[in-house]
mmCIF file of C-alpha atoms and ligand atoms in Angstrom:
data_model
loop_
_atom_site.group_PDB
_atom_site.id
_atom_site.type_symbol
_atom_site.label_atom_id
_atom_site.label_comp_id
_atom_site.label_asym_id
_atom_site.label_seq_id
_atom_site.Cartn_x
_atom_site.Cartn_y
_atom_site.Cartn_z
ATOM 1 C CA MET A 1 -100.986 27.155 100.224
ATOM 2 C CA ARG A 2 -103.818 29.015 98.865
ATOM 3 C CA ILE A 3 -104.334 29.288 94.881
ATOM 4 C CA HIS A 4 -106.130 31.786 92.842
ATOM 5 C CA GLY A 5 -108.612 31.991 96.178
ATOM 6 C CA GLN A 6 -108.468 27.776 96.658
ATOM 7 C CA SER A 7 -106.158 25.785 99.170
ATOM 8 C CA TYR A 8 -103.934 23.118 97.723
ATOM 9 C CA ARG A 9 -101.496 20.944 98.674
ATOM 10 C CA SER A 10 -97.865 19.977 96.568
ATOM 11 C CA ILE A 11 -99.734 16.810 96.467
ATOM 12 C CA PHE A 12 -103.626 14.753 97.643
ATOM 13 C CA VAL A 13 -105.390 12.054 96.752
ATOM 14 C CA ALA A 14 -107.544 13.024 93.953
ATOM 15 C CA GLY A 15 -111.899 12.354 94.773
ATOM 16 C CA ASP A 16 -111.794 8.444 93.536
ATOM 17 C CA GLY A 17 -109.342 8.142 96.232
ATOM 18 C CA TRP A 18 -106.512 6.624 94.174
ATOM 19 C CA THR A 19 -105.108 8.540 90.963
ATOM 20 C CA VAL A 20 -102.414 10.560 92.789
ATOM 21 C CA ALA A 21 -102.377 14.501 92.215
ATOM 22 C CA VAL A 22 -99.949 16.823 91.829
ATOM 23 C CA VAL A 23 -98.989 20.544 90.341
ATOM 24 C CA ASP A 24 -97.657 20.215 87.037
ATOM 25 C CA GLN A 25 -94.434 22.447 87.811
ATOM 26 C CA THR A 26 -92.928 21.301 85.023
ATOM 27 C CA ARG A 27 -95.983 24.333 83.201
ATOM 28 C CA LEU A 28 -95.288 26.471 86.495
ATOM 29 C CA PRO A 29 -94.602 30.004 86.004
ATOM 30 C CA PHE A 30 -97.014 30.661 83.214
ATOM 31 C CA ALA A 31 -99.914 27.790 83.822
ATOM 32 C CA PHE A 32 -101.071 25.891 86.623
ATOM 33 C CA GLU A 33 -101.940 22.286 85.954
ATOM 34 C CA ILE A 34 -103.143 19.249 87.982
ATOM 35 C CA ARG A 35 -101.929 16.022 86.723
ATOM 36 C CA HIS A 36 -103.157 12.488 87.800
ATOM 37 C CA LEU A 37 -100.518 9.807 88.717
ATOM 38 C CA HIS A 38 -102.260 6.625 88.242
ATOM 39 C CA GLY A 39 -99.561 4.133 88.656
ATOM 40 C CA ALA A 40 -95.644 3.931 89.658
ATOM 41 C CA ASP A 41 -94.764 4.167 86.411
ATOM 42 C CA ASP A 42 -96.847 7.806 86.651
ATOM 43 C CA ALA A 43 -95.414 8.387 90.197
ATOM 44 C CA ALA A 44 -91.229 7.083 88.932
ATOM 45 C CA ALA A 45 -91.635 9.354 85.541
ATOM 46 C CA ALA A 46 -93.086 12.572 87.487
ATOM 47 C CA ILE A 47 -89.645 12.573 90.146
ATOM 48 C CA SER A 48 -87.691 12.294 86.921
ATOM 49 C CA ASP A 49 -88.807 14.449 84.383
ATOM 50 C CA MET A 50 -89.370 17.016 87.519
ATOM 51 C CA ILE A 51 -93.307 17.456 87.181
ATOM 52 C CA VAL A 52 -92.542 17.240 90.927
ATOM 53 C CA ARG A 53 -89.556 18.453 93.001
ATOM 54 C CA GLY A 54 -88.190 19.495 96.370
ATOM 55 C CA ALA A 55 -86.320 17.017 98.627
ATOM 56 C CA PRO A 56 -89.593 16.481 100.729
ATOM 57 C CA LEU A 57 -91.771 16.105 97.969
ATOM 58 C CA ILE A 58 -89.460 13.846 95.868
ATOM 59 C CA GLY A 59 -89.683 11.455 99.049
ATOM 60 C CA VAL A 60 -94.245 11.866 99.623
ATOM 61 C CA THR A 61 -94.106 11.167 96.027
ATOM 62 C CA ALA A 62 -92.274 7.588 95.716
ATOM 63 C CA ALA A 63 -94.251 6.568 99.096
ATOM 64 C CA TYR A 64 -97.071 7.835 96.976
ATOM 65 C CA GLY A 65 -95.753 5.759 93.653
ATOM 66 C CA VAL A 66 -95.870 2.311 96.163
ATOM 67 C CA ALA A 67 -99.052 2.745 96.679
ATOM 68 C CA LEU A 68 -99.888 3.141 93.142
ATOM 69 C CA GLY A 69 -97.850 0.196 92.781
ATOM 70 C CA MET A 70 -99.129 -2.434 95.827
ATOM 71 C CA ARG A 71 -102.862 -1.546 93.631
ATOM 72 C CA ALA A 72 -101.183 -3.316 90.790
ATOM 73 C CA ASP A 73 -99.194 -5.933 92.626
ATOM 74 C CA PRO A 74 -99.761 -6.559 96.058
ATOM 75 C CA THR A 75 -96.719 -9.237 96.218
ATOM 76 C CA ASP A 76 -93.295 -9.600 98.203
ATOM 77 C CA ALA A 77 -92.090 -9.518 94.513
ATOM 78 C CA GLY A 78 -94.594 -6.385 93.169
ATOM 79 C CA LEU A 79 -93.053 -4.081 96.435
ATOM 80 C CA GLU A 80 -89.515 -4.680 95.581
ATOM 81 C CA ARG A 81 -89.311 -3.804 92.069
ATOM 82 C CA VAL A 82 -91.647 -0.634 92.936
ATOM 83 C CA VAL A 83 -88.819 0.426 95.409
ATOM 84 C CA GLU A 84 -86.121 -0.148 93.290
ATOM 85 C CA LEU A 85 -87.977 1.789 89.940
ATOM 86 C CA LEU A 86 -89.126 4.358 92.645
ATOM 87 C CA GLY A 87 -84.957 4.163 93.960
ATOM 88 C CA ARG A 88 -83.581 5.374 90.389
ATOM 89 C CA THR A 89 -85.056 8.307 89.978
ATOM 90 C CA ARG A 90 -83.338 11.145 91.602
ATOM 91 C CA PRO A 91 -79.766 10.217 93.498
ATOM 92 C CA THR A 92 -79.129 13.158 95.365
ATOM 93 C CA ALA A 93 -82.256 13.984 98.012
ATOM 94 C CA VAL A 94 -81.970 11.353 100.598
ATOM 95 C CA ASN A 95 -85.944 12.403 101.757
ATOM 96 C CA LEU A 96 -86.534 9.594 98.763
ATOM 97 C CA ARG A 97 -83.927 5.968 100.529
ATOM 98 C CA TRP A 98 -85.532 7.664 103.622
ATOM 99 C CA ALA A 99 -89.147 7.203 102.620
ATOM 100 C CA LEU A 100 -88.894 4.107 100.466
ATOM 101 C CA THR A 101 -87.478 2.653 103.135
ATOM 102 C CA ARG A 102 -89.784 3.622 105.426
ATOM 103 C CA MET A 103 -92.978 2.261 103.159
ATOM 104 C CA ALA A 104 -90.861 -1.096 102.668
ATOM 105 C CA ALA A 105 -90.472 -2.150 106.217
ATOM 106 C CA VAL A 106 -94.696 -0.858 107.410
ATOM 107 C CA LEU A 107 -95.612 -2.963 103.809
ATOM 108 C CA ARG A 108 -93.217 -5.871 104.333
ATOM 109 C CA ARG A 109 -94.493 -6.853 107.620
ATOM 110 C CA GLU A 110 -98.714 -6.757 105.456
ATOM 111 C CA PRO A 111 -100.532 -9.542 104.190
ATOM 112 C CA PRO A 112 -100.218 -8.924 100.644
ATOM 113 C CA ALA A 113 -103.899 -8.047 100.567
ATOM 114 C CA HIS A 114 -104.250 -5.463 103.178
ATOM 115 C CA ARG A 115 -100.727 -4.250 101.424
ATOM 116 C CA ALA A 116 -102.675 -1.422 99.242
ATOM 117 C CA ASP A 117 -104.594 -0.171 101.538
ATOM 118 C CA ARG A 118 -101.880 0.369 104.487
ATOM 119 C CA ALA A 119 -99.660 2.330 101.362
ATOM 120 C CA TYR A 120 -102.396 4.537 101.138
ATOM 121 C CA GLU A 121 -103.029 5.258 104.954
ATOM 122 C CA GLU A 122 -98.655 5.384 105.156
ATOM 123 C CA ALA A 123 -97.635 8.114 102.492
ATOM 124 C CA GLY A 124 -100.934 10.027 103.790
ATOM 125 C CA ARG A 125 -99.117 10.085 107.390
ATOM 126 C CA ILE A 126 -96.007 11.060 105.464
ATOM 127 C CA ALA A 127 -97.067 13.943 104.205
ATOM 128 C CA ASP A 128 -99.044 15.566 106.697
ATOM 129 C CA GLU A 129 -96.080 15.117 109.028
ATOM 130 C CA ASP A 130 -93.884 16.570 106.608
ATOM 131 C CA VAL A 131 -96.471 19.653 106.669
ATOM 132 C CA ALA A 132 -96.405 19.124 110.417
ATOM 133 C CA ALA A 133 -93.038 19.769 110.202
ATOM 134 C CA CYS A 134 -92.546 22.379 108.028
ATOM 135 C CA ALA A 135 -95.099 24.309 109.989
ATOM 136 C CA ALA A 136 -92.853 23.752 113.019
ATOM 137 C CA ILE A 137 -89.771 25.102 110.540
ATOM 138 C CA GLY A 138 -91.932 27.959 110.346
ATOM 139 C CA ARG A 139 -91.953 28.832 113.917
ATOM 140 C CA HIS A 140 -88.081 28.190 114.716
ATOM 141 C CA GLY A 141 -86.817 29.979 111.410
ATOM 142 C CA ALA A 142 -89.306 33.124 112.177
ATOM 143 C CA THR A 143 -88.095 33.593 114.822
ATOM 144 C CA ILE A 144 -84.691 35.030 113.334
ATOM 145 C CA ILE A 145 -86.107 36.920 110.736
ATOM 146 C CA GLU A 146 -88.316 38.992 114.516
ATOM 147 C CA ARG A 147 -84.274 39.203 116.270
ATOM 148 C CA LEU A 148 -82.894 40.851 112.521
ATOM 149 C CA SER A 149 -86.693 42.806 112.411
ATOM 150 C CA ALA A 150 -86.384 44.236 115.513
ATOM 151 C CA ALA A 151 -82.170 44.582 114.525
ATOM 152 C CA ALA A 152 -84.001 46.285 111.548
ATOM 153 C CA GLY A 153 -86.121 49.464 112.857
ATOM 154 C CA ARG A 154 -88.944 49.874 110.023
ATOM 155 C CA ARG A 155 -87.139 48.193 106.824
ATOM 156 C CA PRO A 156 -87.888 45.153 105.959
ATOM 157 C CA VAL A 157 -85.945 42.629 106.767
ATOM 158 C CA ASN A 158 -84.142 40.944 103.320
ATOM 159 C CA VAL A 159 -83.834 37.146 103.154
ATOM 160 C CA LEU A 160 -82.528 35.627 100.262
ATOM 161 C CA THR A 161 -82.823 31.899 98.835
ATOM 162 C CA HIS A 162 -81.675 29.921 96.594
ATOM 163 C CA CYS A 163 -83.744 27.083 94.274
ATOM 164 C CA ASN A 164 -87.339 27.533 95.283
ATOM 165 C CA ALA A 165 -87.847 25.467 98.804
ATOM 166 C CA GLY A 166 -91.304 26.959 99.486
ATOM 167 C CA TRP A 167 -94.697 24.335 99.841
ATOM 168 C CA LEU A 168 -93.942 23.092 95.986
ATOM 169 C CA ALA A 169 -91.018 21.600 97.234
ATOM 170 C CA CYS A 170 -92.689 20.361 99.796
ATOM 171 C CA VAL A 171 -96.673 19.274 99.959
ATOM 172 C CA ASP A 172 -97.601 22.706 102.131
ATOM 173 C CA TRP A 173 -95.027 26.025 103.530
ATOM 174 C CA GLY A 174 -92.348 24.448 102.391
ATOM 175 C CA THR A 175 -88.377 24.764 104.056
ATOM 176 C CA ALA A 176 -86.689 27.792 103.120
ATOM 177 C CA LEU A 177 -89.953 29.387 102.328
ATOM 178 C CA ALA A 178 -91.017 28.672 105.659
ATOM 179 C CA PRO A 179 -89.613 31.094 107.717
ATOM 180 C CA VAL A 180 -90.768 33.685 105.539
ATOM 181 C CA TYR A 181 -94.181 32.622 105.354
ATOM 182 C CA ALA A 182 -95.264 32.828 109.129
ATOM 183 C CA ALA A 183 -93.171 36.278 109.761
ATOM 184 C CA HIS A 184 -94.935 37.468 106.386
ATOM 185 C CA GLU A 185 -97.930 36.443 108.298
ATOM 186 C CA SER A 186 -96.812 37.589 112.010
ATOM 187 C CA GLY A 187 -97.206 40.814 110.425
ATOM 188 C CA ILE A 188 -93.359 40.844 109.866
ATOM 189 C CA ALA A 189 -92.029 43.388 106.680
ATOM 190 C CA VAL A 190 -90.232 41.098 104.613
ATOM 191 C CA HIS A 191 -88.477 40.994 101.427
ATOM 192 C CA VAL A 192 -87.316 37.759 99.778
ATOM 193 C CA TYR A 193 -84.668 38.505 97.452
ATOM 194 C CA VAL A 194 -84.625 35.568 94.545
ATOM 195 C CA ASP A 195 -82.225 33.975 92.720
ATOM 196 C CA GLU A 196 -82.884 32.822 89.425
ATOM 197 C CA THR A 197 -81.237 29.354 89.992
ATOM 198 C CA ARG A 198 -79.784 28.401 86.629
ATOM 199 C CA PRO A 199 -80.395 25.771 84.553
ATOM 200 C CA ARG A 200 -83.731 25.411 85.430
ATOM 201 C CA ASN A 201 -84.751 28.193 86.746
ATOM 202 C CA GLN A 202 -86.744 27.316 89.798
ATOM 203 C CA GLY A 203 -86.399 30.472 91.375
ATOM 204 C CA ALA A 204 -87.333 32.686 88.901
ATOM 205 C CA SER A 205 -89.825 30.172 88.118
ATOM 206 C CA LEU A 206 -91.153 29.002 91.193
ATOM 207 C CA THR A 207 -90.375 30.452 94.195
ATOM 208 C CA ALA A 208 -91.239 34.035 92.860
ATOM 209 C CA PHE A 209 -94.833 32.143 91.498
ATOM 210 C CA GLU A 210 -95.218 31.116 95.216
ATOM 211 C CA LEU A 211 -94.030 34.357 96.886
ATOM 212 C CA GLY A 212 -96.443 36.444 93.853
ATOM 213 C CA ALA A 213 -99.221 33.834 95.039
ATOM 214 C CA HIS A 214 -98.760 34.387 98.860
ATOM 215 C CA GLY A 215 -98.264 38.499 98.610
ATOM 216 C CA VAL A 216 -95.054 37.893 100.207
ATOM 217 C CA PRO A 217 -93.211 41.470 98.198
ATOM 218 C CA TYR A 218 -90.006 39.680 96.486
ATOM 219 C CA GLU A 219 -87.074 40.581 93.295
ATOM 220 C CA VAL A 220 -85.908 38.062 91.484
ATOM 221 C CA ILE A 221 -82.299 38.362 90.789
ATOM 222 C CA VAL A 222 -79.425 37.073 88.832
ATOM 223 C CA ASP A 223 -77.332 34.347 90.699
ATOM 224 C CA ASN A 224 -74.288 36.157 89.622
ATOM 225 C CA ALA A 225 -76.318 38.977 92.087
ATOM 226 C CA GLY A 226 -75.892 37.605 95.395
ATOM 227 C CA GLY A 227 -72.501 39.182 96.231
ATOM 228 C CA HIS A 228 -73.267 41.608 95.783
ATOM 229 C CA LEU A 229 -76.204 43.016 97.486
ATOM 230 C CA MET A 230 -74.358 41.655 100.265
ATOM 231 C CA GLN A 231 -71.479 43.773 99.592
ATOM 232 C CA ARG A 232 -73.187 46.317 99.694
ATOM 233 C CA GLY A 233 -75.171 45.232 102.923
ATOM 234 C CA HIS A 234 -78.863 44.633 101.552
ATOM 235 C CA ILE A 235 -78.953 40.781 102.961
ATOM 236 C CA ASP A 236 -79.766 39.946 106.202
ATOM 237 C CA VAL A 237 -79.804 36.289 105.741
ATOM 238 C CA CYS A 238 -79.707 33.945 103.219
ATOM 239 C CA ILE A 239 -81.547 31.118 104.133
ATOM 240 C CA VAL A 240 -82.010 28.286 101.560
ATOM 241 C CA GLY A 241 -83.510 24.782 101.732
ATOM 242 C CA SER A 242 -80.966 20.637 101.941
ATOM 243 C CA ASP A 243 -81.227 17.840 99.908
ATOM 244 C CA ARG A 244 -79.233 16.291 101.940
ATOM 245 C CA THR A 245 -77.539 16.833 105.390
ATOM 246 C CA THR A 246 -74.867 15.045 106.536
ATOM 247 C CA ALA A 247 -74.510 13.560 110.445
ATOM 248 C CA THR A 248 -71.556 16.253 110.885
ATOM 249 C CA GLY A 249 -74.274 19.785 109.318
ATOM 250 C CA ASP A 250 -72.304 19.861 105.319
ATOM 251 C CA VAL A 251 -75.467 20.798 103.205
ATOM 252 C CA ALA A 252 -75.860 19.687 99.832
ATOM 253 C CA ASN A 253 -78.565 21.214 98.065
ATOM 254 C CA LYS A 254 -79.098 23.399 94.918
ATOM 255 C CA ILE A 255 -75.882 23.717 92.553
ATOM 256 C CA GLY A 256 -74.881 27.229 93.012
ATOM 257 C CA THR A 257 -75.888 27.134 97.281
ATOM 258 C CA TYR A 258 -72.158 26.812 98.223
ATOM 259 C CA LEU A 259 -71.139 29.738 96.159
ATOM 260 C CA LYS A 260 -73.488 31.834 98.309
ATOM 261 C CA ALA A 261 -72.784 30.533 101.416
ATOM 262 C CA LEU A 262 -69.092 31.715 100.851
ATOM 263 C CA ALA A 263 -69.897 35.138 99.952
ATOM 264 C CA ALA A 264 -72.481 35.053 103.587
ATOM 265 C CA ARG A 265 -69.132 34.394 104.941
ATOM 266 C CA ASP A 266 -67.022 37.214 103.807
ATOM 267 C CA ASN A 267 -69.702 39.220 104.430
ATOM 268 C CA ASP A 268 -71.168 38.491 108.263
ATOM 269 C CA VAL A 269 -74.226 37.364 106.644
ATOM 270 C CA PRO A 270 -75.719 34.180 108.529
ATOM 271 C CA PHE A 271 -76.128 31.787 106.657
ATOM 272 C CA TYR A 272 -78.989 28.729 107.148
ATOM 273 C CA ALA A 273 -80.553 25.590 106.434
ATOM 274 C CA ALA A 274 -84.062 24.749 106.714
ATOM 275 C CA LEU A 275 -84.455 21.127 106.616
ATOM 276 C CA PRO A 276 -87.022 18.540 107.497
ATOM 277 C CA SER A 277 -85.455 15.483 109.489
ATOM 278 C CA SER A 278 -86.074 13.236 106.987
ATOM 279 C CA THR A 279 -83.241 15.230 105.865
ATOM 280 C CA ILE A 280 -80.446 14.204 107.582
ATOM 281 C CA ASP A 281 -78.289 11.038 106.157
ATOM 282 C CA TRP A 282 -77.612 9.654 109.343
ATOM 283 C CA SER A 283 -74.589 7.478 107.524
ATOM 284 C CA LEU A 284 -72.478 9.953 106.261
ATOM 285 C CA ASP A 285 -70.145 12.561 107.288
ATOM 286 C CA ASP A 286 -68.519 14.409 104.985
ATOM 287 C CA GLY A 287 -71.176 15.647 102.666
ATOM 288 C CA LEU A 288 -67.821 16.735 99.642
ATOM 289 C CA ARG A 289 -66.637 13.095 99.574
ATOM 290 C CA GLN A 290 -69.946 11.480 99.793
ATOM 291 C CA VAL A 291 -73.503 12.710 98.859
ATOM 292 C CA PRO A 292 -74.061 11.947 95.367
ATOM 293 C CA ILE A 293 -74.767 14.036 93.128
ATOM 294 C CA GLU A 294 -77.291 13.899 90.584
ATOM 295 C CA GLN A 295 -75.545 15.274 86.606
ATOM 296 C CA ARG A 296 -78.391 15.992 84.936
ATOM 297 C CA SER A 297 -79.198 16.390 81.016
ATOM 298 C CA ALA A 298 -77.193 19.494 78.918
ATOM 299 C CA ARG A 299 -80.150 20.267 77.480
ATOM 300 C CA GLU A 300 -80.451 22.027 80.639
ATOM 301 C CA VAL A 301 -77.879 24.360 80.339
ATOM 302 C CA THR A 302 -78.055 24.416 76.828
ATOM 303 C CA HIS A 303 -81.861 25.409 76.178
ATOM 304 C CA VAL A 304 -84.205 27.820 78.252
ATOM 305 C CA ARG A 305 -87.853 27.677 78.309
ATOM 306 C CA GLY A 306 -89.561 31.030 78.362
ATOM 307 C CA ARG A 307 -92.820 32.554 76.985
ATOM 308 C CA ALA A 308 -92.777 34.270 73.623
ATOM 309 C CA ASP A 309 -94.319 37.592 73.743
ATOM 310 C CA ASP A 310 -97.048 35.818 71.675
ATOM 311 C CA GLY A 311 -98.522 33.644 74.685
ATOM 312 C CA ARG A 312 -96.438 30.715 73.599
ATOM 313 C CA VAL A 313 -93.972 28.885 75.751
ATOM 314 C CA LEU A 314 -90.641 27.735 74.131
ATOM 315 C CA GLU A 315 -87.481 26.444 74.552
ATOM 316 C CA VAL A 316 -84.532 28.235 73.047
ATOM 317 C CA GLU A 317 -81.396 27.638 72.449
ATOM 318 C CA VAL A 318 -78.421 29.346 73.935
ATOM 319 C CA VAL A 319 -75.380 28.493 73.611
ATOM 320 C CA ASN A 320 -73.314 28.145 71.560
ATOM 321 C CA PRO A 321 -74.492 25.070 69.421
ATOM 322 C CA GLY A 322 -71.866 22.771 69.555
ATOM 323 C CA SER A 323 -70.368 23.724 72.820
ATOM 324 C CA THR A 324 -70.246 20.865 74.945
ATOM 325 C CA VAL A 325 -71.732 20.626 78.711
ATOM 326 C CA ALA A 326 -70.985 19.611 82.444
ATOM 327 C CA ASN A 327 -74.128 20.415 84.515
ATOM 328 C CA PRO A 328 -74.422 18.966 87.847
ATOM 329 C CA GLY A 329 -77.001 19.539 89.988
ATOM 330 C CA PHE A 330 -76.039 19.956 93.804
ATOM 331 C CA ASP A 331 -73.166 21.086 95.652
ATOM 332 C CA VAL A 332 -72.063 20.999 99.383
ATOM 333 C CA THR A 333 -71.556 23.758 101.514
ATOM 334 C CA PRO A 334 -69.443 22.678 104.156
ATOM 335 C CA ALA A 335 -70.716 22.904 108.299
ATOM 336 C CA ARG A 336 -68.227 24.870 108.534
ATOM 337 C CA LEU A 337 -69.860 28.631 106.227
ATOM 338 C CA VAL A 338 -73.885 27.156 108.135
ATOM 339 C CA THR A 339 -75.144 29.660 110.611
ATOM 340 C CA GLY A 340 -77.342 26.558 111.740
ATOM 341 C CA ILE A 341 -79.622 24.197 110.963
ATOM 342 C CA ILE A 342 -83.173 25.548 110.459
ATOM 343 C CA THR A 343 -85.801 21.544 111.549
ATOM 344 C CA GLU A 344 -89.182 20.574 113.190
ATOM 345 C CA ARG A 345 -87.241 20.678 116.384
ATOM 346 C CA GLY A 346 -85.158 24.006 116.675
ATOM 347 C CA ILE A 347 -82.296 25.070 115.449
ATOM 348 C CA ALA A 348 -78.673 23.863 116.082
ATOM 349 C CA PRO A 349 -75.587 23.984 115.421
ATOM 350 C CA ALA A 350 -74.179 23.201 111.987
ATOM 351 C CA THR A 351 -71.795 19.854 114.010
ATOM 352 C CA ARG A 352 -72.888 16.869 114.803
ATOM 353 C CA ASP A 353 -73.524 17.903 119.009
ATOM 354 C CA GLY A 354 -75.704 20.149 117.343
ATOM 355 C CA LEU A 355 -77.933 18.074 115.163
ATOM 356 C CA LEU A 356 -77.488 15.828 117.893
ATOM 357 C CA SER A 357 -78.953 17.959 120.683
ATOM 358 C CA LEU A 358 -81.998 18.119 118.356
ATOM 359 C CA TYR A 359 -82.435 14.015 117.689
ATOM 360 C CA PRO A 360 -80.224 12.694 120.931
ATOM 361 C CA GLU A 361 -82.317 9.388 119.822
ATOM 362 C CA ARG A 362 -80.163 9.367 116.797
ATOM 363 C CA ALA A 363 -77.364 8.769 118.432
ATOM 364 C CA GLY A 364 -74.848 5.977 117.242
ATOM 365 C CA ALA A 365 -77.165 5.828 113.898
ATOM 366 C CA THR A 366 -75.843 4.328 111.246
ATOM 367 C CA ALA A 367 -78.729 5.460 108.009
HETATM 368 O O1 MRU B 1 -83.625 20.041 91.672
HETATM 369 P P1 MRU B 1 -85.156 20.085 92.435
HETATM 370 O O2 MRU B 1 -85.143 20.956 92.000
HETATM 371 O O3 MRU B 1 -85.345 18.943 93.145
HETATM 372 O O4 MRU B 1 -84.167 20.839 93.733
HETATM 373 C C1 MRU B 1 -84.889 21.197 94.905
HETATM 374 C C2 MRU B 1 -83.575 22.088 95.526
HETATM 375 O O5 MRU B 1 -82.135 22.109 95.422
HETATM 376 C C3 MRU B 1 -84.342 22.282 97.190
HETATM 377 O O6 MRU B 1 -83.846 23.322 97.298
HETATM 378 C C4 MRU B 1 -83.878 21.325 98.304
HETATM 379 O O7 MRU B 1 -84.981 20.572 97.314
HETATM 380 C C5 MRU B 1 -84.860 22.131 98.882
HETATM 381 S S1 MRU B 1 -86.707 21.430 99.552
HETATM 382 C C6 MRU B 1 -87.328 21.997 100.301
#
């Protein structure tokens, strides 16, 4: 993606050949800053503190975190420690476990002296594969927008999205936003309704930043507006990302996704989840019962970050002082509400058979 005329990935190895550079997402949209990670602890903190976030990017950051850890201690004990440290950072996005399992399997086969080099190589491969997967998701998903555009005539296709599932959540392109970028690039008129996505406002801050930088028309809406807009016929399609999708097509994603899927079903609006296969947890068949839902801090609910008129970025309290709050970070949209799953291999019905038709090699898989 191009920001201020320069091409960026959300994560890359810096010019020194070893530090890992990431876009600091806690500073957006008011400042675009690159932050450097120097060790596995930095990578773990970047994930926990949401300097980086979004399922695919969490996985790639963890992979680079292992590489940083191998520079410091490439022994077997060092490898197990770093995998354990990074594995504890965030529970819902399965890309984290997926990336760590892959890194550990590759590195256990290497003698310690070669592990750091091999780890950077494998992390780079995971990052490149994610870019390719997201580009393919874009191509497949754009066919949906193209079809809707033919039906819409001269007006733009209106897409509703939740949270941020764009290039900032991945390495490039994004998942839910990749079809939007691909359609926009091929000249299809597309307009995005962006859910602000309380409590952290990833939609208002990150998705709006991305779409604006890319020149895609968008409007930010409050989280409660989507149902009304669907009733009025203002939404042609919902496209969201996912943090973990079960083998049966249940979609865990940012809290609030489920309510959009319910409203979409009530209004006959197609509802798609876009995700790379690294987000599918083949060991699960019941998202409601089996997906671990991250419980986040009360402060995310009680406080909101924003820029004051004098330019200072502040956090202000918005909840009655002393209130107790609950803050589940994700919810699960049952497969029956999902029109289809857009993956790097094509679009599948949200069913076990549908997913297996694209990934036949996973038949009988348990992880
Ligand atoms: O808590 P976050 O910001 O990491 O949550 C991100 C989401 O829920 C995204 O929609 C999901 O990771 C898909 S990202 C391509």
